[in-house]
Short mmCIF file of C-alpha atoms in Angstrom, two decimals:
data_model
loop_
_atom_site.label_atom_id
_atom_site.label_comp_id
_atom_site.label_asym_id
_atom_site.label_seq_id
_atom_site.Cartn_x
_atom_site.Cartn_y
_atom_site.Cartn_z
CA UNK A 1 6.71 19.12 3.32
CA UNK A 2 3.49 21.68 3.04
CA UNK A 3 0.42 20.40 4.04
CA UNK A 4 -1.67 19.40 1.44
CA UNK A 5 -5.29 20.76 2.45
CA UNK A 6 -7.73 22.42 1.06
CA UNK A 7 -8.64 26.24 1.53
CA UNK A 8 -8.99 27.74 4.66
CA UNK A 9 -12.30 27.71 5.72
CA UNK A 10 -14.16 27.26 8.91
CA UNK A 11 -17.47 26.10 11.09
CA UNK A 12 -17.95 22.82 11.79
CA UNK A 13 -17.42 19.90 8.98
CA UNK A 14 -19.97 18.40 7.74
CA UNK A 15 -21.00 14.45 7.53
CA UNK A 16 -22.92 14.66 3.78
CA UNK A 17 -24.32 11.52 2.68
CA UNK A 18 -24.08 10.32 -0.85
CA UNK A 19 -27.02 13.05 -2.26
CA UNK A 20 -26.10 16.00 -0.25
CA UNK A 21 -26.22 19.83 -1.54
CA UNK A 22 -23.07 21.74 -1.55
CA UNK A 23 -21.90 22.51 1.38
CA UNK A 24 -21.03 26.14 2.17
CA UNK A 25 -18.12 27.54 5.14
CA UNK A 26 -17.83 30.68 6.04
CA UNK A 27 -14.07 31.92 6.65
CA UNK A 28 -12.87 31.51 10.22
CA UNK A 29 -10.86 29.46 12.44
CA UNK A 30 -10.42 25.89 12.62
CA UNK A 31 -12.15 23.58 14.05
CA UNK A 32 -12.34 23.75 17.96
CA UNK A 33 -11.33 20.40 19.33
CA UNK A 34 -9.26 20.13 16.59
CA UNK A 35 -6.00 17.40 18.38
CA UNK A 36 -2.53 17.33 19.04
CA UNK A 37 0.15 15.69 17.03
CA UNK A 38 1.77 12.84 18.69
CA UNK A 39 3.97 9.69 18.32
CA UNK A 40 2.31 7.60 20.68
CA UNK A 41 -0.89 8.13 17.52
CA UNK A 42 0.59 7.11 15.01
CA UNK A 43 -0.19 3.48 13.71
CA UNK A 44 -1.89 3.63 10.42
CA UNK A 45 0.63 4.93 8.04
CA UNK A 46 3.17 2.69 9.51
CA UNK A 47 0.62 -0.45 8.66
CA UNK A 48 0.10 1.35 4.80
CA UNK A 49 3.14 1.30 3.94
CA UNK A 50 5.13 -1.65 5.62
CA UNK A 51 2.02 -3.97 3.56
CA UNK A 52 2.74 -1.66 0.24
CA UNK A 53 6.52 -2.33 0.00
CA UNK A 54 6.80 -5.73 -0.53
CA UNK A 55 9.13 -8.05 -1.43
CA UNK A 56 8.35 -7.63 -5.62
CA UNK A 57 8.99 -4.02 -5.18
CA UNK A 58 12.41 -4.28 -2.83
CA UNK A 59 14.17 -6.88 -6.40
CA UNK A 60 12.70 -3.66 -8.50
CA UNK A 61 15.07 -1.36 -6.39
CA UNK A 62 17.50 -3.27 -6.20
CA UNK A 63 17.32 -4.09 -10.21
CA UNK A 64 17.21 -0.29 -11.00
CA UNK A 65 20.53 0.50 -8.34
CA UNK A 66 22.21 -2.62 -9.92
CA UNK A 67 21.40 -0.89 -13.38
CA UNK A 68 21.87 2.56 -13.12
CA UNK A 69 23.81 3.06 -9.80
CA UNK A 70 22.78 6.19 -7.97
CA UNK A 71 21.43 7.93 -10.88
CA UNK A 72 18.47 7.61 -9.88
CA UNK A 73 18.00 8.54 -6.64
CA UNK A 74 15.88 11.69 -7.13
CA UNK A 75 12.85 8.86 -8.43
CA UNK A 76 12.68 7.63 -5.47
CA UNK A 77 12.66 10.53 -3.73
CA UNK A 78 9.10 11.72 -5.92
CA UNK A 79 8.11 8.33 -5.50
CA UNK A 80 7.84 8.74 -2.03
CA UNK A 81 6.10 12.37 -2.28
CA UNK A 82 3.29 10.92 -4.60
CA UNK A 83 2.36 8.06 -2.48
CA UNK A 84 2.09 10.89 0.69
CA UNK A 85 0.12 12.96 -1.76
CA UNK A 86 -2.38 10.11 -2.48
CA UNK A 87 -2.54 9.05 1.37
CA UNK A 88 -3.09 12.14 2.49
CA UNK A 89 -6.08 12.62 -0.08
CA UNK A 90 -7.32 9.82 1.10
CA UNK A 91 -7.10 10.22 4.91
CA UNK A 92 -8.62 13.29 4.57
CA UNK A 93 -11.73 11.95 2.29
CA UNK A 94 -12.26 9.63 5.26
CA UNK A 95 -11.70 12.54 8.18
CA UNK A 96 -13.99 15.75 5.97
CA UNK A 97 -16.63 13.68 5.43
CA UNK A 98 -17.22 10.84 8.24
CA UNK A 99 -17.94 8.63 4.75
CA UNK A 100 -15.47 5.91 3.27
CA UNK A 101 -14.01 5.43 0.47
CA UNK A 102 -15.79 3.54 -1.11
CA UNK A 103 -19.35 5.22 0.10
CA UNK A 104 -17.14 8.54 -2.60
CA UNK A 105 -16.39 5.97 -5.51
CA UNK A 106 -20.21 4.09 -5.11
CA UNK A 107 -21.55 8.58 -5.81
CA UNK A 108 -19.44 8.88 -8.76
CA UNK A 109 -21.58 6.46 -10.57
CA UNK A 110 -22.39 2.32 -11.00
CA UNK A 111 -19.30 2.16 -13.34
CA UNK A 112 -16.69 2.87 -9.80
CA UNK A 113 -18.71 -0.32 -8.15
CA UNK A 114 -18.93 -2.74 -11.42
CA UNK A 115 -15.11 -2.17 -11.90
CA UNK A 116 -14.57 -2.51 -8.34
CA UNK A 117 -16.08 -5.49 -7.41
CA UNK A 118 -15.04 -7.58 -11.08
CA UNK A 119 -11.02 -6.35 -9.61
CA UNK A 120 -11.34 -7.20 -5.73
CA UNK A 121 -12.29 -11.03 -7.15
CA UNK A 122 -9.92 -11.56 -9.48
CA UNK A 123 -6.72 -9.37 -8.04
CA UNK A 124 -7.55 -10.70 -4.70
CA UNK A 125 -7.61 -14.68 -5.95
CA UNK A 126 -3.81 -13.96 -8.05
CA UNK A 127 -2.27 -11.88 -5.12
CA UNK A 128 -3.64 -14.59 -2.75
CA UNK A 129 -1.04 -17.24 -4.16
CA UNK A 130 2.27 -14.69 -5.36
CA UNK A 131 2.18 -13.24 -1.63
CA UNK A 132 1.65 -17.17 -0.56
CA UNK A 133 4.45 -17.90 -2.59
CA UNK A 134 6.79 -14.45 -1.53
CA UNK A 135 6.16 -15.33 2.16
CA UNK A 136 7.25 -18.62 1.55
CA UNK A 137 10.81 -18.37 -0.15
CA UNK A 138 12.52 -16.78 3.10
CA UNK A 139 12.10 -19.69 5.06
CA UNK A 140 12.87 -22.28 2.27
CA UNK A 141 16.07 -20.21 2.54
CA UNK A 142 16.49 -19.89 5.68
CA UNK A 143 15.35 -23.85 6.25
CA UNK A 144 16.59 -25.96 3.68
CA UNK A 145 16.25 -29.24 5.02
CA UNK A 146 12.76 -28.41 6.16
CA UNK A 147 9.51 -28.87 3.89
CA UNK A 148 9.59 -27.27 0.26
CA UNK A 149 8.51 -23.80 -1.09
CA UNK A 150 4.70 -25.04 -1.42
CA UNK A 151 4.74 -26.33 1.74
CA UNK A 152 5.53 -23.01 3.53
CA UNK A 153 3.68 -20.94 1.16
CA UNK A 154 0.03 -22.61 2.82
CA UNK A 155 1.55 -22.45 5.83
CA UNK A 156 2.13 -18.60 5.48
CA UNK A 157 -0.77 -18.35 4.74
CA UNK A 158 -3.45 -20.04 7.47
CA UNK A 159 -0.91 -18.57 9.27
CA UNK A 160 -1.83 -14.85 7.87
CA UNK A 161 -5.57 -16.47 8.42
CA UNK A 162 -5.16 -17.50 11.51
CA UNK A 163 -3.89 -14.12 12.70
CA UNK A 164 -6.18 -11.37 10.88
CA UNK A 165 -9.20 -13.95 11.80
CA UNK A 166 -8.57 -13.65 15.68
CA UNK A 167 -7.33 -10.43 16.01
CA UNK A 168 -8.35 -7.05 16.04
CA UNK A 169 -6.38 -3.89 14.10
CA UNK A 170 -5.04 -2.92 18.09
CA UNK A 171 -3.37 -6.36 17.78
CA UNK A 172 -2.22 -6.14 13.78
CA UNK A 173 -1.38 -2.56 14.68
CA UNK A 174 1.66 -3.75 17.56
CA UNK A 175 2.45 -6.79 15.33
CA UNK A 176 2.78 -4.83 11.68
CA UNK A 177 5.06 -2.27 13.56
CA UNK A 178 7.63 -4.55 15.12
CA UNK A 179 7.93 -5.78 11.03
CA UNK A 180 8.15 -2.84 10.21
CA UNK A 181 11.47 -2.23 12.97
CA UNK A 182 12.47 -6.20 11.30
CA UNK A 183 12.77 -4.59 8.11
CA UNK A 184 14.18 -1.31 8.12
CA UNK A 185 16.94 -2.66 10.97
CA UNK A 186 17.97 -4.27 8.35
CA UNK A 187 17.73 -3.10 5.02
CA UNK A 188 20.22 -0.46 6.06
CA UNK A 189 22.00 -2.46 8.55
CA UNK A 190 23.69 -3.52 4.69
CA UNK A 191 23.25 0.00 3.11
CA UNK A 192 25.87 0.13 5.72
CA UNK A 193 27.73 -2.59 5.12
CA UNK A 194 28.15 -1.88 1.26
CA UNK A 195 29.37 1.40 2.65
CA UNK A 196 27.52 3.96 0.62
CA UNK A 197 29.30 6.58 -1.43
CA UNK A 198 27.41 9.59 -0.19
CA UNK A 199 28.62 12.49 -2.83
CA UNK A 200 26.90 9.66 -5.41
CA UNK A 201 24.93 9.15 -3.95
CA UNK A 202 23.69 13.42 -3.66
CA UNK A 203 24.06 13.37 -6.91
CA UNK A 204 21.73 11.36 -7.68
CA UNK A 205 18.89 13.11 -6.28
CA UNK A 206 19.18 15.77 -10.08
CA UNK A 207 17.18 14.51 -11.51
CA UNK A 208 19.16 12.88 -15.39
CA UNK A 209 16.86 9.83 -17.41
CA UNK A 210 20.21 7.91 -18.45
CA UNK A 211 19.79 5.40 -21.84
CA UNK A 212 17.00 2.97 -21.20
CA UNK A 213 15.90 3.70 -17.75
CA UNK A 214 12.83 5.54 -18.66
CA UNK A 215 10.44 2.26 -17.44
CA UNK A 216 13.42 1.40 -14.62
CA UNK A 217 12.01 5.16 -12.47
CA UNK A 218 8.21 5.02 -13.72
CA UNK A 219 8.71 1.89 -12.22
CA UNK A 220 10.88 4.00 -8.32
CA UNK A 221 8.33 6.63 -8.17
CA UNK A 222 4.81 4.74 -9.20
CA UNK A 223 5.44 1.05 -7.53
CA UNK A 224 6.84 1.07 -4.70
CA UNK A 225 4.66 0.95 -1.80
CA UNK A 226 1.67 1.52 -4.89
CA UNK A 227 -0.63 -0.75 -4.63
CA UNK A 228 -4.56 -1.28 -3.84
CA UNK A 229 -3.43 -1.01 0.39
CA UNK A 230 -3.29 2.45 -0.16
CA UNK A 231 -7.33 2.73 -0.99
CA UNK A 232 -7.16 0.47 2.56
CA UNK A 233 -4.87 3.93 4.38
CA UNK A 234 -8.83 5.31 5.54
CA UNK A 235 -10.24 2.53 6.79
CA UNK A 236 -7.05 1.86 9.63
CA UNK A 237 -7.45 5.61 9.92
CA UNK A 238 -10.73 4.91 11.39
CA UNK A 239 -9.70 1.37 12.95
CA UNK A 240 -7.61 3.64 14.78
CA UNK A 241 -10.51 5.69 16.50
CA UNK A 242 -9.69 8.46 14.05
CA UNK A 243 -13.39 9.39 12.93
CA UNK A 244 -13.28 13.07 11.87
CA UNK A 245 -11.70 16.13 10.70
CA UNK A 246 -10.21 17.20 14.15
CA UNK A 247 -7.82 13.95 13.90
CA UNK A 248 -6.48 15.34 10.38
CA UNK A 249 -3.42 17.00 11.08
CA UNK A 250 -2.56 13.44 13.18
CA UNK A 251 -3.70 11.43 10.09
CA UNK A 252 -0.56 14.60 8.32
CA UNK A 253 1.83 13.33 10.25
CA UNK A 254 1.06 9.75 10.25
CA UNK A 255 1.28 9.47 6.42
CA UNK A 256 4.35 11.98 6.25
CA UNK A 257 5.98 10.05 8.58
CA UNK A 258 5.00 6.73 7.25
CA UNK A 259 6.40 7.14 3.54
CA UNK A 260 9.59 9.48 4.88
CA UNK A 261 10.59 5.42 6.45
CA UNK A 262 9.38 3.51 2.97
CA UNK A 263 11.08 6.49 1.47
CA UNK A 264 14.24 5.10 3.80
CA UNK A 265 13.58 1.64 2.43
CA UNK A 266 13.94 2.80 -1.01
CA UNK A 267 16.93 5.23 -0.80
CA UNK A 268 18.60 1.66 1.21
CA UNK A 269 18.04 -0.67 -1.39
CA UNK A 270 19.42 1.27 -3.76
CA UNK A 271 22.17 2.20 -2.75
CA UNK A 272 23.13 -1.73 -1.86
CA UNK A 273 22.63 -2.65 -6.40
CA UNK A 274 24.52 0.26 -6.56
CA UNK A 275 26.98 -0.56 -4.07
CA UNK A 276 27.29 -4.92 -4.71
CA UNK A 277 25.68 -5.30 -7.84
CA UNK A 278 26.53 -2.19 -9.70
CA UNK A 279 30.12 -2.41 -9.29
CA UNK A 280 29.94 -5.45 -9.30
CA UNK A 281 27.65 -5.89 -12.67
CA UNK A 282 26.35 -8.59 -10.52
CA UNK A 283 22.58 -9.31 -12.30
CA UNK A 284 20.00 -10.45 -10.06
CA UNK A 285 15.85 -12.47 -11.08
CA UNK A 286 13.69 -10.57 -11.44
CA UNK A 287 10.54 -11.85 -8.72
CA UNK A 288 10.83 -12.11 -5.50
CA UNK A 289 13.98 -14.49 -6.30
CA UNK A 290 16.15 -12.00 -6.77
CA UNK A 291 16.52 -11.39 -3.01
CA UNK A 292 17.66 -15.25 -2.45
CA UNK A 293 20.12 -14.03 -5.03
CA UNK A 294 20.86 -10.70 -3.36
CA UNK A 295 20.87 -13.64 0.24
CA UNK A 296 23.95 -15.77 -1.94
CA UNK A 297 26.08 -12.46 -2.49
CA UNK A 298 25.81 -10.88 0.75
CA UNK A 299 26.55 -14.26 2.53
CA UNK A 300 29.46 -14.56 -0.13
CA UNK A 301 31.09 -11.19 1.01
CA UNK A 302 30.29 -10.91 4.63
CA UNK A 303 29.47 -13.96 5.70
CA UNK A 304 26.23 -16.58 6.81
CA UNK A 305 25.08 -13.64 9.91
CA UNK A 306 24.46 -11.38 7.56
CA UNK A 307 22.87 -13.70 4.95
CA UNK A 308 20.69 -14.75 7.28
CA UNK A 309 19.90 -11.32 8.64
CA UNK A 310 18.54 -10.82 4.97
CA UNK A 311 16.76 -13.25 5.08
CA UNK A 312 14.38 -12.39 7.84
CA UNK A 313 14.04 -8.79 6.95
CA UNK A 314 13.03 -10.56 3.62
CA UNK A 315 10.24 -12.42 5.25
CA UNK A 316 9.08 -9.68 7.28
CA UNK A 317 9.15 -7.62 4.08
CA UNK A 318 6.47 -10.18 2.37
CA UNK A 319 4.46 -11.23 5.48
CA UNK A 320 3.63 -8.46 6.87
CA UNK A 321 1.96 -7.41 2.78
CA UNK A 322 0.82 -10.27 3.25
CA UNK A 323 -1.48 -10.12 6.42
CA UNK A 324 -1.96 -6.23 5.44
CA UNK A 325 -3.65 -7.41 2.62
CA UNK A 326 -5.64 -9.55 4.47
CA UNK A 327 -6.97 -6.98 6.91
CA UNK A 328 -6.90 -3.97 4.60
CA UNK A 329 -8.71 -5.91 1.00
CA UNK A 330 -10.72 -7.70 3.74
CA UNK A 331 -11.97 -4.57 5.67
CA UNK A 332 -12.87 -2.89 2.05
CA UNK A 333 -14.75 -5.53 0.88
CA UNK A 334 -16.87 -5.65 4.64
CA UNK A 335 -17.33 -2.62 3.52
CA UNK A 336 -18.36 -2.99 -0.21
CA UNK A 337 -20.26 -5.02 0.76
CA UNK A 338 -22.59 -2.95 3.66
CA UNK A 339 -23.02 -0.58 1.41
CA UNK A 340 -25.07 -2.70 -1.29
CA UNK A 341 -27.49 -3.77 0.87
CA UNK A 342 -27.62 -0.12 2.70
CA UNK A 343 -28.36 1.55 -0.74
CA UNK A 344 -31.09 -1.30 -1.46
CA UNK A 345 -32.43 -0.91 1.78
CA UNK A 346 -32.68 3.14 1.33
CA UNK A 347 -30.08 5.59 0.45
CA UNK A 348 -28.27 6.79 2.86
CA UNK A 349 -24.96 6.61 4.61
CA UNK A 350 -24.09 3.90 7.42
CA UNK A 351 -21.53 5.20 10.37
CA UNK A 352 -17.49 5.17 10.17
CA UNK A 353 -14.85 4.97 12.45
CA UNK A 354 -13.20 2.96 15.99
CA UNK A 355 -17.16 0.99 16.06
CA UNK A 356 -17.80 0.36 12.52
CA UNK A 357 -14.88 -1.17 11.44
CA UNK A 358 -15.20 -2.85 14.71
CA UNK A 359 -18.03 -4.61 13.11
CA UNK A 360 -17.10 -4.88 9.79
CA UNK A 361 -14.03 -6.89 11.41
CA UNK A 362 -15.98 -8.99 12.50
CA UNK A 363 -18.78 -9.54 9.61
CA UNK A 364 -19.76 -12.77 7.39
CA UNK A 365 -18.35 -10.62 4.48
CA UNK A 366 -15.07 -9.72 6.06
CA UNK A 367 -14.63 -13.29 7.15
CA UNK A 368 -15.60 -14.74 3.49
CA UNK A 369 -12.91 -12.50 1.74
CA UNK A 370 -10.28 -13.80 3.97
CA UNK A 371 -10.68 -17.33 3.08
CA UNK A 372 -11.45 -16.27 -0.82
CA UNK A 373 -7.92 -14.45 0.35
CA UNK A 374 -6.62 -18.05 1.51
CA UNK A 375 -8.12 -21.12 -0.11
CA UNK A 376 -9.11 -21.07 -3.37
CA UNK A 377 -5.60 -19.40 -4.80
CA UNK A 378 -3.39 -22.83 -3.11
CA UNK A 379 -4.50 -24.34 -6.30
CA UNK A 380 -2.15 -21.90 -8.00
CA UNK A 381 0.75 -23.40 -6.83
CA UNK A 382 1.03 -25.97 -8.53
CA UNK A 383 -0.76 -24.61 -12.00
CA UNK A 384 0.67 -22.45 -13.97
CA UNK A 385 -1.72 -18.69 -13.72
CA UNK A 386 -3.87 -19.64 -16.44
CA UNK A 387 -3.28 -17.17 -19.70
CA UNK A 388 -7.07 -15.76 -19.67
CA UNK A 389 -6.22 -14.92 -15.67
CA UNK A 390 -3.43 -13.54 -16.79
CA UNK A 391 -4.52 -10.49 -18.70
CA UNK A 392 -7.28 -10.02 -16.84
CA UNK A 393 -5.29 -10.00 -13.46
CA UNK A 394 -2.93 -7.68 -15.48
CA UNK A 395 -5.10 -4.80 -17.23
CA UNK A 396 -7.76 -4.76 -13.52
CA UNK A 397 -4.29 -4.21 -11.14
CA UNK A 398 -3.03 -2.29 -13.88
CA UNK A 399 -5.86 0.68 -13.66
CA UNK A 400 -6.02 0.79 -10.32
CA UNK A 401 -3.42 3.23 -9.67
CA UNK A 402 -5.20 5.37 -12.40
CA UNK A 403 -8.63 4.93 -11.01
CA UNK A 404 -7.54 5.72 -7.66
CA UNK A 405 -5.85 9.28 -8.14
CA UNK A 406 -8.76 10.48 -10.85
CA UNK A 407 -11.22 9.41 -8.36
CA UNK A 408 -9.93 11.45 -5.15
CA UNK A 409 -9.82 14.43 -7.46
CA UNK A 410 -13.30 14.46 -8.82
CA UNK A 411 -14.59 13.50 -4.90
CA UNK A 412 -12.18 16.00 -3.91
CA UNK A 413 -12.23 18.66 -5.63
CA UNK A 414 -16.31 18.78 -4.96
CA UNK A 415 -19.98 19.35 -3.04
CA UNK A 416 -19.32 16.25 -1.85
CA UNK A 417 -16.51 17.53 0.64
CA UNK A 418 -16.19 19.94 2.80
CA UNK A 419 -14.97 22.93 1.82
CA UNK A 420 -12.53 23.69 4.23
CA UNK A 421 -11.15 20.23 2.78
CA UNK A 422 -11.25 20.05 -0.42
CA UNK A 423 -7.62 20.01 -2.18
CA UNK A 424 -5.59 23.31 -1.91
CA UNK A 425 -3.75 23.80 -5.74
CA UNK A 426 -0.50 21.78 -5.10
CA UNK A 427 -2.77 18.94 -3.33
CA UNK A 428 -4.00 19.18 -7.53
CA UNK A 429 -1.00 19.55 -8.93
CA UNK A 430 0.34 16.48 -7.01
CA UNK A 431 -2.77 14.14 -7.39
CA UNK A 432 -2.65 15.45 -11.33
CA UNK A 433 0.90 14.16 -11.34
CA UNK A 434 0.47 11.13 -9.92
CA UNK A 435 -3.12 10.60 -12.19
CA UNK A 436 -0.83 10.94 -15.39
CA UNK A 437 2.22 8.96 -14.07
CA UNK A 438 0.37 6.02 -14.10
CA UNK A 439 -1.75 6.17 -16.65
CA UNK A 440 2.24 5.35 -18.70
CA UNK A 441 2.67 3.04 -15.90
CA UNK A 442 -1.30 1.38 -17.07
CA UNK A 443 -0.16 1.31 -20.34
CA UNK A 444 3.98 0.18 -20.45
CA UNK A 445 1.95 -3.07 -17.59
CA UNK A 446 -0.43 -3.63 -20.17
CA UNK A 447 1.80 -4.03 -23.05
CA UNK A 448 4.20 -6.10 -21.86
CA UNK A 449 1.18 -8.68 -20.98
CA UNK A 450 1.24 -12.47 -22.64
CA UNK A 451 -1.17 -11.55 -25.04
#
């Protein structure tokens, strides 16, 4: 895929503040000191991909495969390209401007701050309970004679809290990479065991919309790996020590490898759905429990060892999403609080980069949001989610990805971004298509809420 950079130009990449004047750059060679890409640099993209792909996403992919076989393979490929474009845009903003994404949002007006403030509080409350339950499900299946779901959910939440509280990004990245490795090996192994039909797989790359497949198609393109954690990618890029445009090429390689990995996950789960479920007309439960159903099917077909291995992969998928959100969204909240305080003191930007992230990881705001993600949601483990909370969570969550797409288009086509790194026609086309896609998904999600 071609690099989605802006128009070529030269000169040092300025780092404008919130009220900066338009940046003009003369033509010439790329900035000196550009970093060479290397496998040793890969990391933030793996983190964002692992965090964004949760158990619910895998179930949705399985159900799409069970309903339509290989027919929607093309949608999975397009979905990966959309995610590459979105994550690249987030990383490019951080590196080209030296400003965080929330700082960019704040420059667009107070409405962005208001939306984010309400969203991050309600979303975190509901998501915390969902993530803990999802992580506990495979543990309960692995140890059926042990404690129940609620107990394991609390344990996984507390383990995530302690891990993120006492570790910094470097350790966090290593653990996430191990979990991605486990996910990758398990999912690909199961796909190989069911013996994919290669001819049907390649045929599925031709865009076709079977009757009744529109919602599944939109979900495949927009759902897997598409959450608020995509916005956290820029913060993890800074945490890695990438803080200026000399890291742009490295960031792009990192991003593409990450979403190529995600694409393999999605294709493998489609294969499992098509071969194991579609051909046998086996139906799964919706939500995370669908993976428990799949574990039972695998045990009947391939034996206990394969089923247990799959449950280990299920846990790695769910728990990596939990600790990814605990770290990434807490960083975003800490940046939100820091920049709101800076805005009240005086206009101007706070520094970014590894030192800034390290400071935020130790901040009261970061740890306060960690506690918010962990303890209040535990109450929801015993209660049905209140009607108003379900509606608020659904509406705010549905609007986030269109919000991200539109604001990135705005920021990366304006004088807030140095001219060299503004959007090209390809970037604008991909972000525009993503915005329309997520807007349609938003409408569908809001319509499906229990009004």
